[in-house]
Amino acid sequence: MRKFLPVMVAVLLSVCASLSLAGPKKLTVDQVLSGIEGRYKTSGMCAKFYQEATLAGMGISDNATGSVCFKAPDKMAWKYEKPEEQEVVTDGKILWIYRKVDNQVMVGEAGAFFGSGEGASFFSDVTRLKKMFTVSFAKGMIPEKWSKSGWYALRLIPKKKRPEFVELNLAVDARTFEIQESVSKNQAGDSTRILFYDLAFNQKLPDSKFVFIAPKGADVMKME
């Protein structure tokens, strides 16, 4: 199984600029969160993504691109296109991870992997951000692009402590309240950055889109 999947969240590669709120209107954290909730109050949302995962101790980075769809409650379908085809799908209860090159499907309980908001799973119901995280404006060192773009930079600390997921940073467009990037980090300092683009809201997505049917002859393995 590929090392860098959204279920193996982590984040924040090197960043080099101080936070500047001169661009966006100075709202409170609660006002920004309310803006996000209003924007993502939708039947379904899809987007394309670019992902960069970094192993801090080894200085190794891995990039991937693809598309993703979210639907409340707790439904996600990630489709990786490059560098190899993979799918990460959940209906909120069951998680399927499919690697095409090996014709292998790994199956597990979704809550064990996404229960604390890992893997950008918060997109399936952004109204739970306040319940799942302690949220503040990010201070100090943030990506230069975030400052220059006039985005709000939020720092989210999971209320449920897990070594594989200790921090999440979000870049939020000050005009639309759309989340442009997410950056997550684990206890070891490994990081995963996900850039979202071509966002499409109010998509009518059938529940069947979030159920994975193993291809004929696939090797199906259970994740503990």
Short mmCIF file of C-alpha atoms in Angstrom, two decimals:
data_model
loop_
_atom_site.label_atom_id
_atom_site.label_comp_id
_atom_site.label_asym_id
_atom_site.label_seq_id
_atom_site.Cartn_x
_atom_site.Cartn_y
_atom_site.Cartn_z
CA MET A 1 0.00 0.00 0.00
CA ARG A 2 1.27 3.42 -0.90
CA LYS A 3 2.84 5.25 2.04
CA PHE A 4 1.27 8.61 1.50
CA LEU A 5 -2.52 8.37 1.60
CA PRO A 6 -4.96 10.79 3.17
CA VAL A 7 -5.60 8.21 5.86
CA MET A 8 -1.98 8.66 6.90
CA VAL A 9 -2.25 12.34 7.54
CA ALA A 10 0.64 14.55 8.55
CA VAL A 11 1.80 17.95 7.46
CA LEU A 12 3.55 21.21 7.29
CA LEU A 13 6.54 21.32 5.06
CA SER A 14 8.93 24.23 5.27
CA VAL A 15 7.16 27.54 5.64
CA CYS A 16 8.66 30.95 5.71
CA ALA A 17 6.37 33.91 6.21
CA SER A 18 4.65 35.67 9.10
CA LEU A 19 0.88 35.89 9.34
CA SER A 20 -0.59 39.11 8.01
CA LEU A 21 -4.26 39.98 8.49
CA ALA A 22 -3.96 43.22 6.55
CA GLY A 23 -5.60 41.63 3.50
CA PRO A 24 -8.71 39.87 4.80
CA LYS A 25 -11.30 41.60 6.94
CA LYS A 26 -10.57 41.09 10.62
CA LEU A 27 -13.16 38.62 11.75
CA THR A 28 -13.14 36.49 14.87
CA VAL A 29 -12.34 32.78 14.69
CA ASP A 30 -16.01 31.97 15.30
CA GLN A 31 -17.04 34.28 12.45
CA VAL A 32 -14.63 32.57 10.07
CA LEU A 33 -15.89 29.14 11.14
CA SER A 34 -19.47 30.30 10.63
CA GLY A 35 -18.51 31.48 7.15
CA ILE A 36 -17.02 28.06 6.38
CA GLU A 37 -20.14 26.30 7.66
CA GLY A 38 -22.34 28.49 5.47
CA ARG A 39 -20.26 27.83 2.36
CA TYR A 40 -20.07 24.08 2.87
CA LYS A 41 -23.72 23.63 3.81
CA THR A 42 -24.30 21.67 0.64
CA SER A 43 -25.73 18.38 -0.55
CA GLY A 44 -22.32 17.32 -1.84
CA MET A 45 -19.00 18.78 -2.89
CA CYS A 46 -16.28 17.66 -5.30
CA ALA A 47 -12.83 19.05 -6.10
CA LYS A 48 -9.51 18.25 -7.67
CA PHE A 49 -6.47 18.06 -5.43
CA TYR A 50 -2.69 18.13 -5.32
CA GLN A 51 -1.11 16.37 -2.37
CA GLU A 52 2.42 16.59 -1.04
CA ALA A 53 3.48 14.32 1.82
CA THR A 54 6.82 14.67 3.59
CA LEU A 55 8.69 12.35 5.97
CA ALA A 56 10.47 14.84 8.21
CA GLY A 57 13.15 12.52 9.55
CA MET A 58 14.20 11.30 6.12
CA GLY A 59 13.62 14.43 4.09
CA ILE A 60 11.57 12.46 1.57
CA SER A 61 8.57 13.96 -0.23
CA ASP A 62 5.94 12.30 -2.38
CA ASN A 63 3.41 14.03 -4.64
CA ALA A 64 0.03 12.89 -5.92
CA THR A 65 -2.94 14.31 -7.84
CA GLY A 66 -6.53 13.30 -8.26
CA SER A 67 -10.13 14.16 -7.41
CA VAL A 68 -12.32 13.85 -4.34
CA CYS A 69 -16.00 14.08 -3.40
CA PHE A 70 -17.60 14.58 0.02
CA LYS A 71 -21.13 14.07 1.27
CA ALA A 72 -22.59 14.32 4.75
CA PRO A 73 -22.55 12.44 6.91
CA ASP A 74 -18.99 11.09 6.77
CA LYS A 75 -18.90 10.01 3.13
CA MET A 76 -15.74 10.46 1.04
CA ALA A 77 -14.36 9.17 -2.25
CA TRP A 78 -10.73 9.97 -3.08
CA LYS A 79 -9.50 8.95 -6.51
CA TYR A 80 -5.75 9.17 -7.05
CA GLU A 81 -4.69 9.43 -10.67
CA LYS A 82 -0.93 10.09 -10.48
CA PRO A 83 1.65 8.76 -9.87
CA GLU A 84 -0.50 5.62 -9.71
CA GLU A 85 -4.21 4.86 -9.58
CA GLN A 86 -5.66 4.35 -6.11
CA GLU A 87 -8.99 4.89 -4.41
CA VAL A 88 -9.88 5.67 -0.80
CA VAL A 89 -13.63 5.35 -0.26
CA THR A 90 -15.88 5.38 2.80
CA ASP A 91 -19.62 5.37 3.38
CA GLY A 92 -19.03 6.59 6.92
CA LYS A 93 -18.85 3.11 8.40
CA ILE A 94 -16.58 1.05 6.16
CA LEU A 95 -13.29 2.20 4.64
CA TRP A 96 -11.94 0.75 1.40
CA ILE A 97 -8.43 1.40 0.07
CA TYR A 98 -7.81 0.09 -3.43
CA ARG A 99 -4.47 -0.03 -5.20
CA LYS A 100 -4.99 -0.84 -8.85
CA VAL A 101 -1.44 -1.90 -9.70
CA ASP A 102 -1.69 -4.77 -7.18
CA ASN A 103 -5.45 -5.32 -7.59
CA GLN A 104 -5.57 -5.18 -3.79
CA VAL A 105 -8.38 -3.89 -1.56
CA MET A 106 -7.89 -3.18 2.13
CA VAL A 107 -11.06 -2.94 4.23
CA GLY A 108 -11.49 -1.51 7.72
CA GLU A 109 -13.69 0.54 10.03
CA ALA A 110 -13.85 4.18 8.95
CA GLY A 111 -14.05 5.50 12.51
CA ALA A 112 -10.68 4.01 13.39
CA PHE A 113 -8.99 6.13 10.73
CA PHE A 114 -11.13 9.25 10.40
CA GLY A 115 -12.69 9.59 13.84
CA SER A 116 -10.64 12.67 14.76
CA GLY A 117 -10.87 14.47 11.43
CA GLU A 118 -7.88 12.91 9.71
CA GLY A 119 -7.47 12.83 5.98
CA ALA A 120 -9.56 15.97 5.42
CA SER A 121 -12.58 13.95 6.57
CA PHE A 122 -13.94 17.09 8.23
CA PHE A 123 -15.11 18.15 4.74
CA SER A 124 -17.95 15.64 5.00
CA ASP A 125 -19.45 17.77 7.80
CA VAL A 126 -17.65 21.05 8.56
CA THR A 127 -20.19 21.88 11.27
CA ARG A 128 -18.23 19.52 13.53
CA LEU A 129 -14.99 21.51 13.37
CA LYS A 130 -15.75 23.27 16.65
CA LYS A 131 -16.57 19.96 18.33
CA MET A 132 -13.52 18.12 17.06
CA PHE A 133 -10.87 20.85 17.34
CA THR A 134 -9.68 23.76 19.44
CA VAL A 135 -9.45 26.48 16.78
CA SER A 136 -7.37 29.66 16.71
CA PHE A 137 -5.71 31.88 14.14
CA ALA A 138 -2.30 30.53 13.15
CA LYS A 139 0.54 32.75 14.28
CA GLY A 140 4.21 32.95 13.45
CA MET A 141 5.42 30.88 10.53
CA ILE A 142 2.88 30.07 7.83
CA PRO A 143 3.28 29.49 4.07
CA GLU A 144 4.11 32.71 2.25
CA LYS A 145 1.41 31.98 -0.31
CA TRP A 146 -1.23 32.09 2.41
CA SER A 147 -0.20 35.59 3.47
CA LYS A 148 0.11 36.97 -0.05
CA SER A 149 -3.24 35.51 -1.09
CA GLY A 150 -5.05 37.22 1.78
CA TRP A 151 -6.31 33.97 3.24
CA TYR A 152 -7.28 33.35 6.83
CA ALA A 153 -4.86 30.90 8.43
CA LEU A 154 -6.48 28.68 11.05
CA ARG A 155 -4.72 26.35 13.48
CA LEU A 156 -6.77 23.40 14.69
CA ILE A 157 -5.67 21.11 17.52
CA PRO A 158 -7.64 17.84 17.83
CA LYS A 159 -9.47 17.49 21.12
CA LYS A 160 -8.98 13.75 20.85
CA LYS A 161 -5.23 13.24 21.08
CA ARG A 162 -3.66 10.75 18.67
CA PRO A 163 0.07 10.54 17.80
CA GLU A 164 -0.72 10.17 14.10
CA PHE A 165 -2.66 13.45 14.04
CA VAL A 166 -1.62 16.35 16.28
CA GLU A 167 -2.30 19.49 14.26
CA LEU A 168 -4.26 20.78 11.27
CA ASN A 169 -3.83 24.11 9.50
CA LEU A 170 -6.37 25.50 7.04
CA ALA A 171 -6.08 28.29 4.49
CA VAL A 172 -9.50 29.90 4.05
CA ASP A 173 -10.37 32.33 1.25
CA ALA A 174 -11.46 35.59 2.91
CA ARG A 175 -14.05 36.32 0.19
CA THR A 176 -15.72 32.95 -0.29
CA PHE A 177 -14.77 31.06 2.90
CA GLU A 178 -13.67 28.15 0.71
CA ILE A 179 -10.84 26.05 2.10
CA GLN A 180 -7.93 26.36 -0.32
CA GLU A 181 -5.36 24.19 1.44
CA SER A 182 -5.11 21.87 4.41
CA VAL A 183 -1.87 21.03 6.16
CA SER A 184 -1.79 18.29 8.80
CA LYS A 185 0.99 16.99 11.00
CA ASN A 186 1.74 13.97 13.15
CA GLN A 187 3.78 13.65 16.33
CA ALA A 188 6.93 12.74 14.41
CA GLY A 189 6.71 15.96 12.38
CA ASP A 190 5.72 14.23 9.14
CA SER A 191 3.40 16.39 7.09
CA THR A 192 0.76 16.23 4.37
CA ARG A 193 -0.32 19.26 2.39
CA ILE A 194 -3.44 19.13 0.22
CA LEU A 195 -4.28 21.89 -2.26
CA PHE A 196 -7.90 21.94 -3.43
CA TYR A 197 -9.03 23.53 -6.72
CA ASP A 198 -11.94 23.47 -9.18
CA LEU A 199 -14.35 23.17 -6.26
CA ALA A 200 -17.93 22.26 -7.23
CA PHE A 201 -20.68 22.68 -4.63
CA ASN A 202 -24.28 21.42 -4.43
CA GLN A 203 -23.46 18.22 -6.28
CA LYS A 204 -26.13 15.52 -6.31
CA LEU A 205 -24.05 12.52 -5.34
CA PRO A 206 -25.68 9.08 -4.99
CA ASP A 207 -24.76 7.07 -1.90
CA SER A 208 -23.50 4.36 -4.23
CA LYS A 209 -20.55 6.62 -5.10
CA PHE A 210 -19.26 6.05 -1.58
CA VAL A 211 -19.35 2.27 -1.66
CA PHE A 212 -16.45 0.41 -3.25
CA ILE A 213 -17.04 -2.86 -5.08
CA ALA A 214 -13.88 -4.93 -5.31
CA PRO A 215 -12.85 -5.78 -8.89
CA LYS A 216 -13.00 -9.39 -9.98
CA GLY A 217 -10.04 -11.35 -8.68
CA ALA A 218 -8.92 -8.63 -6.27
CA ASP A 219 -7.03 -9.60 -3.13
CA VAL A 220 -9.19 -8.35 -0.23
CA MET A 221 -7.45 -7.81 3.11
CA LYS A 222 -8.83 -6.65 6.46
CA MET A 223 -7.22 -3.71 8.26
CA GLU A 224 -6.98 -4.03 12.03
#
